PDB file of C-alpha atoms in Angstrom:
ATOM      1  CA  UNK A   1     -27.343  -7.592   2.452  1.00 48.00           C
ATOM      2  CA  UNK A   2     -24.009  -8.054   3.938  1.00 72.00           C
ATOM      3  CA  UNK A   3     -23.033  -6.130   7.790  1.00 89.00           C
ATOM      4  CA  UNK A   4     -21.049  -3.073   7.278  1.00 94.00           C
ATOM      5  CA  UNK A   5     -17.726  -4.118   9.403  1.00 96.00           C
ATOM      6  CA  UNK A   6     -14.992  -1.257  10.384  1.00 97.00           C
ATOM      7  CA  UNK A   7     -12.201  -0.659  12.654  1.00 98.00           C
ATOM      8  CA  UNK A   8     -10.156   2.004  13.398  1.00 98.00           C
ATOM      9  CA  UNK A   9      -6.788   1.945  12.476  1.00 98.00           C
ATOM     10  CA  UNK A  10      -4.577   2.764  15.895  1.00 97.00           C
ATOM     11  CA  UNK A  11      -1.375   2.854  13.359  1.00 97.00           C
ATOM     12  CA  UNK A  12      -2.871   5.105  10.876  1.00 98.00           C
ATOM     13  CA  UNK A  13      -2.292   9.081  11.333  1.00 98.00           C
ATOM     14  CA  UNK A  14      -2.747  11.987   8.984  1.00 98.00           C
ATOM     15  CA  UNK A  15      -0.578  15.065   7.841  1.00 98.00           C
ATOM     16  CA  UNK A  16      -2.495  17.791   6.213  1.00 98.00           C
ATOM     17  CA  UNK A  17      -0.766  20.073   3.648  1.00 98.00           C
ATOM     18  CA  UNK A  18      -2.614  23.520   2.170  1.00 98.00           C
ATOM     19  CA  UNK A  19      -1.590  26.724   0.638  1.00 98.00           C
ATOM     20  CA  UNK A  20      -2.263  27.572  -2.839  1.00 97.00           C
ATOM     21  CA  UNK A  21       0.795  25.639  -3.892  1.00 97.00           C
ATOM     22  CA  UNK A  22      -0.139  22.383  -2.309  1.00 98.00           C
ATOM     23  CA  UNK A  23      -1.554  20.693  -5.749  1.00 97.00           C
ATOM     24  CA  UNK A  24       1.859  21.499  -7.307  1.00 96.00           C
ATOM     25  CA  UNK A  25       4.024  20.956  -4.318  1.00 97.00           C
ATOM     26  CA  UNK A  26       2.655  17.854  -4.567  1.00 98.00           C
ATOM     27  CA  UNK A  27       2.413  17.025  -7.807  1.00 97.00           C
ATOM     28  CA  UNK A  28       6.402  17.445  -8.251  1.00 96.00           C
ATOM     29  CA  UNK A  29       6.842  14.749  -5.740  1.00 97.00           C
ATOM     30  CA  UNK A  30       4.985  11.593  -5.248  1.00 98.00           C
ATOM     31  CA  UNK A  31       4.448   8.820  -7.422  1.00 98.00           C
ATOM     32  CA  UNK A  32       0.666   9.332  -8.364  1.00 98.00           C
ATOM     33  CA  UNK A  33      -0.995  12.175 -10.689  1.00 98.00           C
ATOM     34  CA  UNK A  34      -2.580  14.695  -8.468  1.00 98.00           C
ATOM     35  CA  UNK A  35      -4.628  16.052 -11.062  1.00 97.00           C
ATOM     36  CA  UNK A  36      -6.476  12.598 -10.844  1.00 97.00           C
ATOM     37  CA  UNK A  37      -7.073  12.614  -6.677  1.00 98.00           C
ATOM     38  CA  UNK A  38      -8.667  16.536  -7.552  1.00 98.00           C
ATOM     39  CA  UNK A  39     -11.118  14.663  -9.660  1.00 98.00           C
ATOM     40  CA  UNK A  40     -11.695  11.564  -8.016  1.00 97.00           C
ATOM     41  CA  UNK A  41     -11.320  12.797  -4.654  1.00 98.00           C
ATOM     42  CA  UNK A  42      -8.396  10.292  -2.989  1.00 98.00           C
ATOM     43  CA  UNK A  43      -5.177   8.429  -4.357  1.00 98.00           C
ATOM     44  CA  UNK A  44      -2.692   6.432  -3.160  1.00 98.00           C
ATOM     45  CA  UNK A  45       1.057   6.845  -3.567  1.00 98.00           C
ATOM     46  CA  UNK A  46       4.602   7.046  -2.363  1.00 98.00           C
ATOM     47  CA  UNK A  47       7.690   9.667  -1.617  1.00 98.00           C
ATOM     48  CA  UNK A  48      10.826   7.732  -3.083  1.00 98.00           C
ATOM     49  CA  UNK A  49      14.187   7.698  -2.948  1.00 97.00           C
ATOM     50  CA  UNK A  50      15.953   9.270  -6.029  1.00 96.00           C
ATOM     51  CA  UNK A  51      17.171   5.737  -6.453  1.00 96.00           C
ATOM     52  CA  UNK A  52      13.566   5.012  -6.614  1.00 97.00           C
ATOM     53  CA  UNK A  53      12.919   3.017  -3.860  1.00 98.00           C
ATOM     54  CA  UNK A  54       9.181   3.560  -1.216  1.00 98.00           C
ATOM     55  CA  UNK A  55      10.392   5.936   1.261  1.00 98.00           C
ATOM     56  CA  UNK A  56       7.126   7.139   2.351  1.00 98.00           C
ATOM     57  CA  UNK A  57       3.476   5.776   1.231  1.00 98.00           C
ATOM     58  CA  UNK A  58       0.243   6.906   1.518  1.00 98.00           C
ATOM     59  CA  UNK A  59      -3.459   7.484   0.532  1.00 98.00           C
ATOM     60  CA  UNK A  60      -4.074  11.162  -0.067  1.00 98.00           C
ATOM     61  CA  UNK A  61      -7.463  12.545   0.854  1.00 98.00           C
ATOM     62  CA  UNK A  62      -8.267  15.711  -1.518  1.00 98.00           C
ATOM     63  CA  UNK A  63     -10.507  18.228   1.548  1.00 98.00           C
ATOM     64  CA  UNK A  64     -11.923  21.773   1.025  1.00 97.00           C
ATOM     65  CA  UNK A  65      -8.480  23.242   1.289  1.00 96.00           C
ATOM     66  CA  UNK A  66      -5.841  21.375   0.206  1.00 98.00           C
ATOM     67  CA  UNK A  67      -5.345  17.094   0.585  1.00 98.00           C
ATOM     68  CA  UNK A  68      -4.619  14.693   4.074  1.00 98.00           C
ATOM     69  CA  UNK A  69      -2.157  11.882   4.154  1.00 98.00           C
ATOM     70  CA  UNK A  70      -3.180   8.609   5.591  1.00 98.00           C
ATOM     71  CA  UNK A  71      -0.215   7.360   6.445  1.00 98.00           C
ATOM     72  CA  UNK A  72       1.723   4.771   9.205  1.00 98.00           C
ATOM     73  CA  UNK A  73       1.809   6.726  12.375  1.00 98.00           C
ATOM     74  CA  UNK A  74       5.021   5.491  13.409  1.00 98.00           C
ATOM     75  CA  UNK A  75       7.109   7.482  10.301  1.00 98.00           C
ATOM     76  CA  UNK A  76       4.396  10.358  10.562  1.00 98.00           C
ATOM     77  CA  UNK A  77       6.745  12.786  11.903  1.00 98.00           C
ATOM     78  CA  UNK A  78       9.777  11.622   9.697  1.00 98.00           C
ATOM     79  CA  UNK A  79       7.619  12.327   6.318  1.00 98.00           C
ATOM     80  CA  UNK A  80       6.352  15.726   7.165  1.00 98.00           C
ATOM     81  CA  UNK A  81       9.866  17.006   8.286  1.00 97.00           C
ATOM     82  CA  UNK A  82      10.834  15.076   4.799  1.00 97.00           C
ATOM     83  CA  UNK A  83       8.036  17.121   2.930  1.00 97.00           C
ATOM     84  CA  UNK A  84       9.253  20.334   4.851  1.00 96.00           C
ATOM     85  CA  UNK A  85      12.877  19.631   3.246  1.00 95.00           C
ATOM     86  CA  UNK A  86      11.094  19.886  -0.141  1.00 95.00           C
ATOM     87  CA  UNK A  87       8.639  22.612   0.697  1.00 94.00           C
ATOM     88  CA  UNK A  88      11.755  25.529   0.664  1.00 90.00           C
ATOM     89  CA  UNK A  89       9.860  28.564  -0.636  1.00 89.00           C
ATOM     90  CA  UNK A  90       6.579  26.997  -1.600  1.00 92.00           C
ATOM     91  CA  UNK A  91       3.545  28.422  -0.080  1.00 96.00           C
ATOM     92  CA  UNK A  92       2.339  25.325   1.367  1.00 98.00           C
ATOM     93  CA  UNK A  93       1.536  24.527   4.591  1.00 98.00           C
ATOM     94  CA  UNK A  94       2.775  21.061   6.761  1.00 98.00           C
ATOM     95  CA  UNK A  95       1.236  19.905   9.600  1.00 98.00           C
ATOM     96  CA  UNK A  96       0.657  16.420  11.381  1.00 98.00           C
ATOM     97  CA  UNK A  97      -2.293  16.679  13.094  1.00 98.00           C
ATOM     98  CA  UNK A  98      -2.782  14.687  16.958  1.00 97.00           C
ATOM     99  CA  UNK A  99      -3.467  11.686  18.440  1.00 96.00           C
ATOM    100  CA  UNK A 100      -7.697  12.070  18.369  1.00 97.00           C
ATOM    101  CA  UNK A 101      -7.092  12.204  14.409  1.00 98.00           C
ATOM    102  CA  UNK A 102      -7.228   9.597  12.578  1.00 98.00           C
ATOM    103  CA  UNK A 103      -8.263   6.718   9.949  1.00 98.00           C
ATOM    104  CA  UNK A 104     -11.038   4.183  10.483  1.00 98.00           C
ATOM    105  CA  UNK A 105     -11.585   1.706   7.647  1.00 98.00           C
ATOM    106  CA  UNK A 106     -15.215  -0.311   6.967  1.00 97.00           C
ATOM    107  CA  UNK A 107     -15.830  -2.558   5.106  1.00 97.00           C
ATOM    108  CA  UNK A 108     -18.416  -5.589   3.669  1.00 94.00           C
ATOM    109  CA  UNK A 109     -21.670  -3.330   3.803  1.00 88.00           C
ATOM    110  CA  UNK A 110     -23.247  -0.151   2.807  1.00 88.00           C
ATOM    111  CA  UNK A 111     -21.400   3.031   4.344  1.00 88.00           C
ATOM    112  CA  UNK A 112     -24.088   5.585   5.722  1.00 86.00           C
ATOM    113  CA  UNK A 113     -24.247   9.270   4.291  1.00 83.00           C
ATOM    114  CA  UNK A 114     -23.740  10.867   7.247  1.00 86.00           C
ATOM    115  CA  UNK A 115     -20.205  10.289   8.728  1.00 94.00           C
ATOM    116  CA  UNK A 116     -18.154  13.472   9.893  1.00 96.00           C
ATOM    117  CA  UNK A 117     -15.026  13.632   8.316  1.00 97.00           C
ATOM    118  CA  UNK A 118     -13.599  12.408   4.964  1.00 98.00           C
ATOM    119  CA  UNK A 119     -15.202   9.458   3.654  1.00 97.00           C
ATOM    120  CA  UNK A 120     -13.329   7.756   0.044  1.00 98.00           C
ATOM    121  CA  UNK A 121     -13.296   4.762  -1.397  1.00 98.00           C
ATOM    122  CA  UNK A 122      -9.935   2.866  -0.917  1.00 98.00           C
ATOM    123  CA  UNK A 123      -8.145   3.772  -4.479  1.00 98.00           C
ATOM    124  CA  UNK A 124      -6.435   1.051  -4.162  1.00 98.00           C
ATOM    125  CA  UNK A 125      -8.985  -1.520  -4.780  1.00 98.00           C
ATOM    126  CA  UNK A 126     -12.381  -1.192  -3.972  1.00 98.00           C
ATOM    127  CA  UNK A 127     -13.032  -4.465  -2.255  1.00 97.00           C
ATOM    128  CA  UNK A 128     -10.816  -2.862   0.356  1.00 98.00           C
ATOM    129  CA  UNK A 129     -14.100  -0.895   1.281  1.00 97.00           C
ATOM    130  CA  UNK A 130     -14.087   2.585   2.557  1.00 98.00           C
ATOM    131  CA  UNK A 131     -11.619   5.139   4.699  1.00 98.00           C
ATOM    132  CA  UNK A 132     -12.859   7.667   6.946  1.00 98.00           C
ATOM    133  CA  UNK A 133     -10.414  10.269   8.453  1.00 98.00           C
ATOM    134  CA  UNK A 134     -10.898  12.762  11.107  1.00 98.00           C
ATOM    135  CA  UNK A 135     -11.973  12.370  14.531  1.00 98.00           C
ATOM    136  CA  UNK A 136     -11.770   9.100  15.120  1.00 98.00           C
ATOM    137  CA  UNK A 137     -14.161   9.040  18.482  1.00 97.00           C
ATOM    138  CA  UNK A 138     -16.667  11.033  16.151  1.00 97.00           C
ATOM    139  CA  UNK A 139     -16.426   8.253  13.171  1.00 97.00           C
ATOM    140  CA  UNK A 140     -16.638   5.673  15.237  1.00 96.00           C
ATOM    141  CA  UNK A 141     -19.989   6.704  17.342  1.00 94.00           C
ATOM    142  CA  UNK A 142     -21.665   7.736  13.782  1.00 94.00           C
ATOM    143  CA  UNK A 143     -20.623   4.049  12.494  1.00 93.00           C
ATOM    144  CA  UNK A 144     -21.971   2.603  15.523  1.00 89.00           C
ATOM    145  CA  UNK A 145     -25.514   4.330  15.229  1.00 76.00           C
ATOM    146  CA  UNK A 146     -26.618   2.772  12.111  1.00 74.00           C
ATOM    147  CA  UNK A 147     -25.620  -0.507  13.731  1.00 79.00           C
ATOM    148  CA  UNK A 148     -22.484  -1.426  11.494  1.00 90.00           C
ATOM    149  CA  UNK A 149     -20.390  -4.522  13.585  1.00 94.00           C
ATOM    150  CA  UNK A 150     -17.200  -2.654  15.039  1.00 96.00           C
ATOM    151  CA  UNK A 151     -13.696  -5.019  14.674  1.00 97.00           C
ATOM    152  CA  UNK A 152     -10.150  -4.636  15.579  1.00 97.00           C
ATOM    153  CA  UNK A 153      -7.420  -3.744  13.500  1.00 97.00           C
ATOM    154  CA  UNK A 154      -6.628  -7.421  13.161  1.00 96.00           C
ATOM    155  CA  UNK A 155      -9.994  -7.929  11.665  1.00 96.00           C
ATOM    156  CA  UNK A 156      -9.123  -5.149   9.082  1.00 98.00           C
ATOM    157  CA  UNK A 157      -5.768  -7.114   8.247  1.00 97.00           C
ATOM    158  CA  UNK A 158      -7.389 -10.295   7.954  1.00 96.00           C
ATOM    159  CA  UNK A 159      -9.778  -8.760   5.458  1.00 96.00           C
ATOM    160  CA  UNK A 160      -6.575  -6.829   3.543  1.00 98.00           C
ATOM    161  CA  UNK A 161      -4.075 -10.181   3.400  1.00 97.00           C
ATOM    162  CA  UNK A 162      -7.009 -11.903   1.980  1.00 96.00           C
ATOM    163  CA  UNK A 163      -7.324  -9.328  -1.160  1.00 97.00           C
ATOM    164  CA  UNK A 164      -3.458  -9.917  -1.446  1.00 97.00           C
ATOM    165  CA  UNK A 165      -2.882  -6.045  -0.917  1.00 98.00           C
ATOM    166  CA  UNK A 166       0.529  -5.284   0.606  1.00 98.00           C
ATOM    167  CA  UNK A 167       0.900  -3.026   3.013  1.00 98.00           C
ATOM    168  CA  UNK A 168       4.619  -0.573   3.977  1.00 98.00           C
ATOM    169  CA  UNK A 169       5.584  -1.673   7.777  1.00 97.00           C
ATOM    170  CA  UNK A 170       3.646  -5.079   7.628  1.00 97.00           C
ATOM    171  CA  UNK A 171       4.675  -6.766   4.548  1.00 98.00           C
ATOM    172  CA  UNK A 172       7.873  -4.407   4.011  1.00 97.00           C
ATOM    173  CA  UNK A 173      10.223  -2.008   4.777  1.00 97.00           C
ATOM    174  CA  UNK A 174      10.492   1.858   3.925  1.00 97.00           C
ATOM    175  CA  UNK A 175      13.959   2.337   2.114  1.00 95.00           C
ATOM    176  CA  UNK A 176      14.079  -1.217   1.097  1.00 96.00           C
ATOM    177  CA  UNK A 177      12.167  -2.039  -2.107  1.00 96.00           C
ATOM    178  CA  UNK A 178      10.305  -0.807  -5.676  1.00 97.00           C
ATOM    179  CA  UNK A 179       6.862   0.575  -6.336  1.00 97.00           C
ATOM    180  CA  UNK A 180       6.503  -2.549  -8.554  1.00 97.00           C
ATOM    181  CA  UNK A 181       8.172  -4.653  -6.450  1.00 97.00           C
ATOM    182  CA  UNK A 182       5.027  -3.548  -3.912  1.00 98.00           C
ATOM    183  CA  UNK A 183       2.338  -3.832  -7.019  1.00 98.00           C
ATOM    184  CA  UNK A 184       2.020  -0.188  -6.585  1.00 98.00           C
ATOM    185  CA  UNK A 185       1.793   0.190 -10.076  1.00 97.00           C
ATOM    186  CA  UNK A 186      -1.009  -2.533 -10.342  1.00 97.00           C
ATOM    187  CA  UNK A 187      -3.160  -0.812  -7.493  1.00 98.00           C
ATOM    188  CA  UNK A 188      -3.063   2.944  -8.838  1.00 97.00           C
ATOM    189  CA  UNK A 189       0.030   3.973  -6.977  1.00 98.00           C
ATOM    190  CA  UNK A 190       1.916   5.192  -9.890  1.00 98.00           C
ATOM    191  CA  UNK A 191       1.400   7.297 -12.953  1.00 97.00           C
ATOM    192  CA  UNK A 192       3.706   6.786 -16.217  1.00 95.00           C
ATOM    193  CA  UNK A 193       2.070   9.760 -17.838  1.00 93.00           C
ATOM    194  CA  UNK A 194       2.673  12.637 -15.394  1.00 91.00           C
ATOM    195  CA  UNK A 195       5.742  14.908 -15.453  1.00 86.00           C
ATOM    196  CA  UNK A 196       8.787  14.244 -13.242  1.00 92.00           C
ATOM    197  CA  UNK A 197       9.105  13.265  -9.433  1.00 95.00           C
ATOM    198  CA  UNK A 198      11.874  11.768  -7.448  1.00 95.00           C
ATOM    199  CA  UNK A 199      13.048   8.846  -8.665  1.00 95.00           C
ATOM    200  CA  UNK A 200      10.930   8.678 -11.815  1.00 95.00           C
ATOM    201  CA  UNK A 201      13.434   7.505 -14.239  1.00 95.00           C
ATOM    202  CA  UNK A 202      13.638   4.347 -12.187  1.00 94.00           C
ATOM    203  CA  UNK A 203      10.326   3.724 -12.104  1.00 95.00           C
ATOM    204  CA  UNK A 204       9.521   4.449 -15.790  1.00 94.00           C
ATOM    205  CA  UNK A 205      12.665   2.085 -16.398  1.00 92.00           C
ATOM    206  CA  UNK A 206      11.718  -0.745 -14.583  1.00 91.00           C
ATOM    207  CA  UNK A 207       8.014   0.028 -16.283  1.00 92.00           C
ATOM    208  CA  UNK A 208       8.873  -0.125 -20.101  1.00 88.00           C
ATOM    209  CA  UNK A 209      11.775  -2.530 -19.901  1.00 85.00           C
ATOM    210  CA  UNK A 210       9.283  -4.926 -17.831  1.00 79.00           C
ATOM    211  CA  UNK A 211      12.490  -5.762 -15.825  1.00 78.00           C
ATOM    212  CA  UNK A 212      10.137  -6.112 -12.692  1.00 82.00           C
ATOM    213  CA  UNK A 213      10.768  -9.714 -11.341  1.00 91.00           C
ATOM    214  CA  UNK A 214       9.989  -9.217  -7.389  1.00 96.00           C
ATOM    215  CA  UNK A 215       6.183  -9.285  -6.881  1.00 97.00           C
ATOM    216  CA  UNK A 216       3.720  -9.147  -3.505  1.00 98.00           C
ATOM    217  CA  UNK A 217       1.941 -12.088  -4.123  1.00 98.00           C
ATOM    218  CA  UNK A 218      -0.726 -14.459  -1.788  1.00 98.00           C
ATOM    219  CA  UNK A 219       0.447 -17.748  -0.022  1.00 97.00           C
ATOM    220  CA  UNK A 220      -1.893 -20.246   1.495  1.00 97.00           C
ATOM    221  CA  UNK A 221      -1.203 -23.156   3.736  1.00 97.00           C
ATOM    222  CA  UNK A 222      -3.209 -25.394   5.934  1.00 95.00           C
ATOM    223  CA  UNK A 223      -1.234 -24.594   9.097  1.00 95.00           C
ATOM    224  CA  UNK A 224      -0.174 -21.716  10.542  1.00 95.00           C
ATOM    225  CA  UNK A 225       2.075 -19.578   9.297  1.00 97.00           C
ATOM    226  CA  UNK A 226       5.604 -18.256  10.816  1.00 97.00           C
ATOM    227  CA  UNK A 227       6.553 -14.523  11.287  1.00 97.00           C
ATOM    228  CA  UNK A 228       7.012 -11.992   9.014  1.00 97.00           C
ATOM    229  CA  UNK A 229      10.528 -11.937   7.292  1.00 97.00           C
ATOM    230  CA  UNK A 230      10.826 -15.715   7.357  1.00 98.00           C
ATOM    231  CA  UNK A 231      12.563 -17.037   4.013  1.00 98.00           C
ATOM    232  CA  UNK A 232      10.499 -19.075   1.575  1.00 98.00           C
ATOM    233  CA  UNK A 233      12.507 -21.840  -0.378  1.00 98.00           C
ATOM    234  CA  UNK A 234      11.483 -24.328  -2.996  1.00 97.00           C
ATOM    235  CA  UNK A 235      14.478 -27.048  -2.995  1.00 93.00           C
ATOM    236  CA  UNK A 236      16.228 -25.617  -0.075  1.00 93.00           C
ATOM    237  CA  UNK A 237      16.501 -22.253  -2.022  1.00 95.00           C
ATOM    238  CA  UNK A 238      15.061 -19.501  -1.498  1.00 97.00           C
ATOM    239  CA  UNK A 239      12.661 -17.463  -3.728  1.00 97.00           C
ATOM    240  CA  UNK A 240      10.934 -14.880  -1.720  1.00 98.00           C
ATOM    241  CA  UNK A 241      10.123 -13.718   2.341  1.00 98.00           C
ATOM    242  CA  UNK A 242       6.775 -13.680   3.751  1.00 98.00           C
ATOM    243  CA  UNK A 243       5.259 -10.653   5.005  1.00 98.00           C
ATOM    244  CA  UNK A 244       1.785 -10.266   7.439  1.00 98.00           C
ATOM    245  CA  UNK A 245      -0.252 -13.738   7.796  1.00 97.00           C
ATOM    246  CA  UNK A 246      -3.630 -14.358   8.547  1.00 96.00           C
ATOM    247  CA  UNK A 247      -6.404 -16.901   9.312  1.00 91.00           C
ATOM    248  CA  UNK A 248      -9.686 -15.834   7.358  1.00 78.00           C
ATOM    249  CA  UNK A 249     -12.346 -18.837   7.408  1.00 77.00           C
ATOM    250  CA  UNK A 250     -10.271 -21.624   7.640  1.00 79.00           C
ATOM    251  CA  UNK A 251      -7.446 -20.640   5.451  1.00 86.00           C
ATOM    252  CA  UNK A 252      -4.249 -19.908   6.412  1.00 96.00           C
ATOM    253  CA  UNK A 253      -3.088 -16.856   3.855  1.00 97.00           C
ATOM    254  CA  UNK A 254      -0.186 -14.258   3.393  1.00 98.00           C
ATOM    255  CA  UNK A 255       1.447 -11.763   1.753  1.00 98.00           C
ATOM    256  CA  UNK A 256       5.077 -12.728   0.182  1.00 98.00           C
ATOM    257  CA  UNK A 257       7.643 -10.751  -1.959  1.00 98.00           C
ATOM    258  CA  UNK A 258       8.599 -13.638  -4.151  1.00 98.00           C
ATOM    259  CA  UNK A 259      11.016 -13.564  -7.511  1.00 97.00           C
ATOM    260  CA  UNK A 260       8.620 -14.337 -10.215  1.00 96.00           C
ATOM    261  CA  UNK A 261      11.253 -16.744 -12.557  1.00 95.00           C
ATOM    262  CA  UNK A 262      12.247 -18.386  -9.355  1.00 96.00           C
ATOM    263  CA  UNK A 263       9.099 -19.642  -8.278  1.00 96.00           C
ATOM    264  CA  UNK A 264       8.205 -20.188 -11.922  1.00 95.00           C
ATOM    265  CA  UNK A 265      11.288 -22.182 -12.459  1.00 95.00           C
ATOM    266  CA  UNK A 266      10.184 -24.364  -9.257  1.00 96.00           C
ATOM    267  CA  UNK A 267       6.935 -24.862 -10.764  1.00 93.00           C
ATOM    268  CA  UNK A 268       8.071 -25.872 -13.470  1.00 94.00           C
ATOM    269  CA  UNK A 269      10.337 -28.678 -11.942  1.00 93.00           C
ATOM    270  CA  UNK A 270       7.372 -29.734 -10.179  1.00 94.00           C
ATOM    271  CA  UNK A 271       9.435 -28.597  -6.591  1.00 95.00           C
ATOM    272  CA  UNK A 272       7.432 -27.521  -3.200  1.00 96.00           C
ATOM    273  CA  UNK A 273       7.185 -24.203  -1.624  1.00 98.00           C
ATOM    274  CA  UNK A 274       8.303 -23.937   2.365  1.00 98.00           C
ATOM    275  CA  UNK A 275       7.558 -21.356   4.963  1.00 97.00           C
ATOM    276  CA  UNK A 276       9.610 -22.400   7.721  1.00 96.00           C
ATOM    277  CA  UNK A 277       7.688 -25.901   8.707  1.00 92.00           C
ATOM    278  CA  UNK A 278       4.973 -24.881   6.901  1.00 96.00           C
ATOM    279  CA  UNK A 279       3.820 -26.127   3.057  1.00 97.00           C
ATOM    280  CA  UNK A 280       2.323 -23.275   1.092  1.00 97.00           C
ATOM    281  CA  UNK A 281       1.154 -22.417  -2.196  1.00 97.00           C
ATOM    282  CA  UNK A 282       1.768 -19.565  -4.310  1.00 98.00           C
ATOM    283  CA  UNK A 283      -1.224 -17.345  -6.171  1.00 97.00           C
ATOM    284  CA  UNK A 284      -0.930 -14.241  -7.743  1.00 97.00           C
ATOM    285  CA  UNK A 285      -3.582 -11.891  -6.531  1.00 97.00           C
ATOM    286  CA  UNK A 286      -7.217 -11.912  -8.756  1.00 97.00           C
ATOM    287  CA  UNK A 287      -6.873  -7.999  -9.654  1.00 98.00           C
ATOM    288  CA  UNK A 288      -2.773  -8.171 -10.853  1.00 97.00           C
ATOM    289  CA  UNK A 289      -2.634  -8.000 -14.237  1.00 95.00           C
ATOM    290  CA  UNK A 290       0.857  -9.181 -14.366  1.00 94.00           C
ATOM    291  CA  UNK A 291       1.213 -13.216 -15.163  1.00 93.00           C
ATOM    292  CA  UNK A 292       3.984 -15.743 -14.090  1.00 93.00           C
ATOM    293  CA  UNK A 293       7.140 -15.521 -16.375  1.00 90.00           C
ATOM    294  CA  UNK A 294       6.751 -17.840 -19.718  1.00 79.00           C
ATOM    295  CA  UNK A 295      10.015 -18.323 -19.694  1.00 63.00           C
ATOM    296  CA  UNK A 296      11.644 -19.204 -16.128  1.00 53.00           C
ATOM    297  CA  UNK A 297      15.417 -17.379 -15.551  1.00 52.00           C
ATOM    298  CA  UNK A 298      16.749 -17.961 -12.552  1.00 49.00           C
ATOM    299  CA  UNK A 299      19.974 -16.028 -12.703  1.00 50.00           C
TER     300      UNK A 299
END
């Protein structure tokens, strides 16, 4: 049986929003169907921009009272005073809770029973492993009991790059891109059946006129990788930008944002992909259900 691994996430903090209006307050916002994280118990989605771009993401926690968001700690404050903007007479209550609350993620073993907290399964992929939020002092010490290997944060983005799952602040920037240019809609971050929220009618645009073409993909290369936001070019042109990097047994692997028909029309002329100094080659990740282009169009 494989070692339960986890790590708590130091960038990771959580906002928790009750009242009896919560499920609707929410539901008339983000980008995934509440009505499915009441039954399942967690989901993962984003605040846009009514231009539809990511301007907040999260995993939402459904609790006794109302739902938590997991979200980056660093725009923490901005998306509950953006959430308070929407609230206006809603009876729904906004709060981001301290520094001793937080997010610890395990992973690569079984998860004991009896973890204070919230314990879900990451919704978006399961290989991801399990989130626990609350008290992360408490988490930790009930992790550490059963004897589960503790890791650093590092470990836990090692373990994410390799599953090719993006990530908002490490592989891109709030304000700047698509749910489907993130694979949101490929890793349950976006319902096309529920009713409106802002910036649907982008979404469901880009969604049934397939007119997605910028995709999170994985990159491998047998030496190191540069930073994040360095330009990848087949030919001396470039195609996409590299996000977070990792080493994980040997490999060399990353996340990129790379136009689909580009890269496909560099395949198919038999060019090489560049990082920088570094060689690379492009995969799409095992669980996307989207495919390279059949027909490259590189305008």
């Amino acid at each position: 049986m494989s070692q339960l691994t986890f790590a708590p996430l130091e960038t990771r903090g959580l906002i928790r929003i009750t009242g009896p209006e919560a499920t609707h307050f929410l539901q008339n916002l983000v980008t995934c169907d509440i009505g499915k994280v009441d039954e399942t118990g967690a989901g993962f989605g984003a605040l846009l921009t009514p231009q539809g771009k990511i301007l907040f993401d999260f995993v939402i926690i459904k609790t006794e009272d109302g739902y938590l968001l997991d979200t980056p700690r660093e725009t923490m404050a901005d998306l509950a005073k953006r959430l308070t903007f929407y609230r206006l007479r809603a009876k729904v209550e906004i709060e981001a809770l301290g520094e001793d609350q937080g997010v610890v993620a395990s992973w690569g073993g079984e998860t004991p029973s009896s973890i204070p907290g919230h314990t879900i399964t990451d919704p978006r992929l399961v290989e991801l492993g399990n989130r626990h939020a609350g008290t992360v002092a408490e988490i930790t010490a009930s992790l550490e009991g059963p004897g589960a290997t503790p890791a650093s944060a590092d470990d836990y983005a090692a373990h994410r790059i390799a599953l090719a799952v993006p990530e908002s602040l490490a592989d891109y920037a709030f304000s700047d891109i698509f749910p489907h240019d993130a694979d949101m809609d490929q890793l349950n971050g976006v319902s096309f059946s529920k009713g409106c929220y802002v910036g649907q009618e982008v979404v469901s645009r880009m969604q049934h006129r397939s007119t997605a073409r910028k995709r999170m993909i994985l990159i491998s290369s047998k030496t190191p990788l540069p930073e994040p936001g360095t330009e990848i070019t087949a030919d001396d042109k470039p195609i996409g930008t590299l996000g977070s990097s990792s080493s994980v047994t040997g490999r060399h692997v990353g996340i990129a944002l790379v136009r689909l028909d580009k890269a496909q029309a560099a395949r198919d002329k038999g060019a090489s992909f560049v990082c920088a100094d570094a060689a690379v080659d492009l995969s799409l990740p095992a669980w996307a259900e989207f495919g390279w282009p059949e027909r490259a169009d590189t305008d």
